[in-house]
Amino acid sequence: MTHTHEPAVEILGPYAMLHDLARLEYGRLLWRKARTRERLLRHWTDERHPYRDRFLETWRPVVEEVLEADPAQDFELDAQLKSRGLSLRVVVREIPPVIGSFFAESRI
């Protein structure tokens, strides 16, 4: 399987940071497996996570939408997000990071 992230790089723009691309690529990779997806959600909604409230109150539905999306359709996804006042770049930056100090406790 050959996977290219060139569309994502183009969509994220000339000022895209490598960690933005990594959040999208690795987030999607991890999201594919149900157990890992559940673990990420437990971690991101843990009271100790600094992004917890922001994620739950505003970003969870759209972050899930982006992580579930087909990378081959990123241009279309970006257009849909823009019609809602967002963009793929904005949403990617709202994917919560994994905090290593307590991620291990998120295991099933």
Short mmCIF file of C-alpha atoms in Angstrom, two decimals:
data_model
loop_
_atom_site.label_atom_id
_atom_site.label_comp_id
_atom_site.label_asym_id
_atom_site.label_seq_id
_atom_site.Cartn_x
_atom_site.Cartn_y
_atom_site.Cartn_z
CA MET A 1 0.00 0.00 0.00
CA THR A 2 1.38 3.34 -1.01
CA HIS A 3 0.10 6.30 0.90
CA THR A 4 0.91 9.86 0.07
CA HIS A 5 0.29 12.82 2.30
CA GLU A 6 0.86 15.41 -0.42
CA PRO A 7 -2.80 16.55 -0.49
CA ALA A 8 -2.70 17.16 3.26
CA VAL A 9 0.55 19.10 2.93
CA GLU A 10 -0.99 21.26 0.21
CA ILE A 11 -4.19 21.85 2.18
CA LEU A 12 -2.38 22.70 5.40
CA GLY A 13 -0.63 25.47 3.48
CA PRO A 14 2.83 26.97 3.23
CA TYR A 15 3.10 27.49 6.98
CA ALA A 16 2.12 23.96 7.96
CA MET A 17 4.23 22.50 10.69
CA LEU A 18 5.45 18.93 10.67
CA HIS A 19 3.64 18.20 13.92
CA ASP A 20 0.36 19.26 12.25
CA LEU A 21 0.92 16.70 9.52
CA ALA A 22 1.98 14.10 12.09
CA ARG A 23 -1.18 14.64 14.16
CA LEU A 24 -3.30 14.06 11.07
CA GLU A 25 -1.36 11.09 9.69
CA TYR A 26 -0.80 9.24 12.95
CA GLY A 27 -4.20 10.20 14.31
CA ARG A 28 -5.86 8.60 11.30
CA LEU A 29 -3.62 5.57 11.49
CA LEU A 30 -4.45 4.99 15.16
CA TRP A 31 -8.14 5.84 14.70
CA ARG A 32 -8.67 2.89 12.32
CA LYS A 33 -8.47 0.30 15.10
CA ALA A 34 -11.47 0.28 17.42
CA ARG A 35 -9.45 -0.52 20.57
CA THR A 36 -6.95 2.23 19.89
CA ARG A 37 -9.74 4.68 19.07
CA GLU A 38 -11.42 3.87 22.40
CA ARG A 39 -8.11 4.31 24.19
CA LEU A 40 -7.50 7.70 22.56
CA LEU A 41 -10.98 8.85 23.51
CA ARG A 42 -10.50 7.72 27.11
CA HIS A 43 -7.17 9.53 27.21
CA TRP A 44 -8.46 12.74 25.64
CA THR A 45 -11.43 12.84 28.02
CA ASP A 46 -9.40 12.04 31.13
CA GLU A 47 -9.69 14.78 33.76
CA ARG A 48 -5.89 15.19 33.75
CA HIS A 49 -5.69 15.96 30.03
CA PRO A 50 -5.16 19.70 29.50
CA TYR A 51 -7.27 19.72 26.28
CA ARG A 52 -10.16 17.76 27.83
CA ASP A 53 -12.71 20.56 28.24
CA ARG A 54 -11.91 22.15 24.90
CA PHE A 55 -12.19 18.76 23.18
CA LEU A 56 -15.49 17.82 24.84
CA GLU A 57 -17.17 21.21 24.58
CA THR A 58 -16.23 22.14 21.03
CA TRP A 59 -14.02 19.87 18.98
CA ARG A 60 -14.88 16.21 19.50
CA PRO A 61 -17.42 15.80 16.65
CA VAL A 62 -15.31 17.56 14.04
CA VAL A 63 -12.05 15.91 15.15
CA GLU A 64 -13.74 12.51 14.86
CA GLU A 65 -15.06 13.49 11.42
CA VAL A 66 -11.55 14.37 10.22
CA LEU A 67 -9.93 11.26 11.69
CA GLU A 68 -12.58 9.02 10.08
CA ALA A 69 -12.28 10.70 6.67
CA ASP A 70 -10.62 9.14 3.65
CA PRO A 71 -7.28 10.92 3.06
CA ALA A 72 -7.93 10.77 -0.69
CA GLN A 73 -10.91 13.09 -0.10
CA ASP A 74 -9.03 15.75 1.89
CA PHE A 75 -9.69 18.51 -0.66
CA GLU A 76 -13.43 17.83 -0.48
CA LEU A 77 -13.29 17.58 3.31
CA ASP A 78 -11.47 20.91 3.51
CA ALA A 79 -14.12 22.53 1.28
CA GLN A 80 -16.92 21.13 3.49
CA LEU A 81 -15.18 22.39 6.61
CA LYS A 82 -14.67 25.83 5.04
CA SER A 83 -18.39 26.04 4.31
CA ARG A 84 -18.86 25.71 8.09
CA GLY A 85 -16.28 28.38 8.92
CA LEU A 86 -13.49 25.88 9.63
CA SER A 87 -10.69 24.28 7.65
CA LEU A 88 -8.71 21.07 7.76
CA ARG A 89 -5.76 23.02 9.11
CA VAL A 90 -7.82 24.45 11.99
CA VAL A 91 -9.24 21.06 12.95
CA VAL A 92 -5.89 19.28 12.73
CA ARG A 93 -4.49 21.72 15.27
CA GLU A 94 -7.35 20.78 17.61
CA ILE A 95 -6.55 17.05 17.62
CA PRO A 96 -5.45 16.60 21.23
CA PRO A 97 -1.91 15.37 21.82
CA VAL A 98 -1.13 12.16 23.64
CA ILE A 99 0.34 12.91 27.06
CA GLY A 100 2.77 10.09 27.77
CA SER A 101 2.77 10.41 31.53
CA PHE A 102 -0.71 8.89 31.81
CA PHE A 103 -1.47 7.41 28.38
CA ALA A 104 -0.48 3.95 29.62
CA GLU A 105 -3.36 4.12 32.10
CA SER A 106 -5.80 4.44 29.17
CA ARG A 107 -5.35 0.78 28.21
CA ILE A 108 -8.38 -1.43 27.90
#
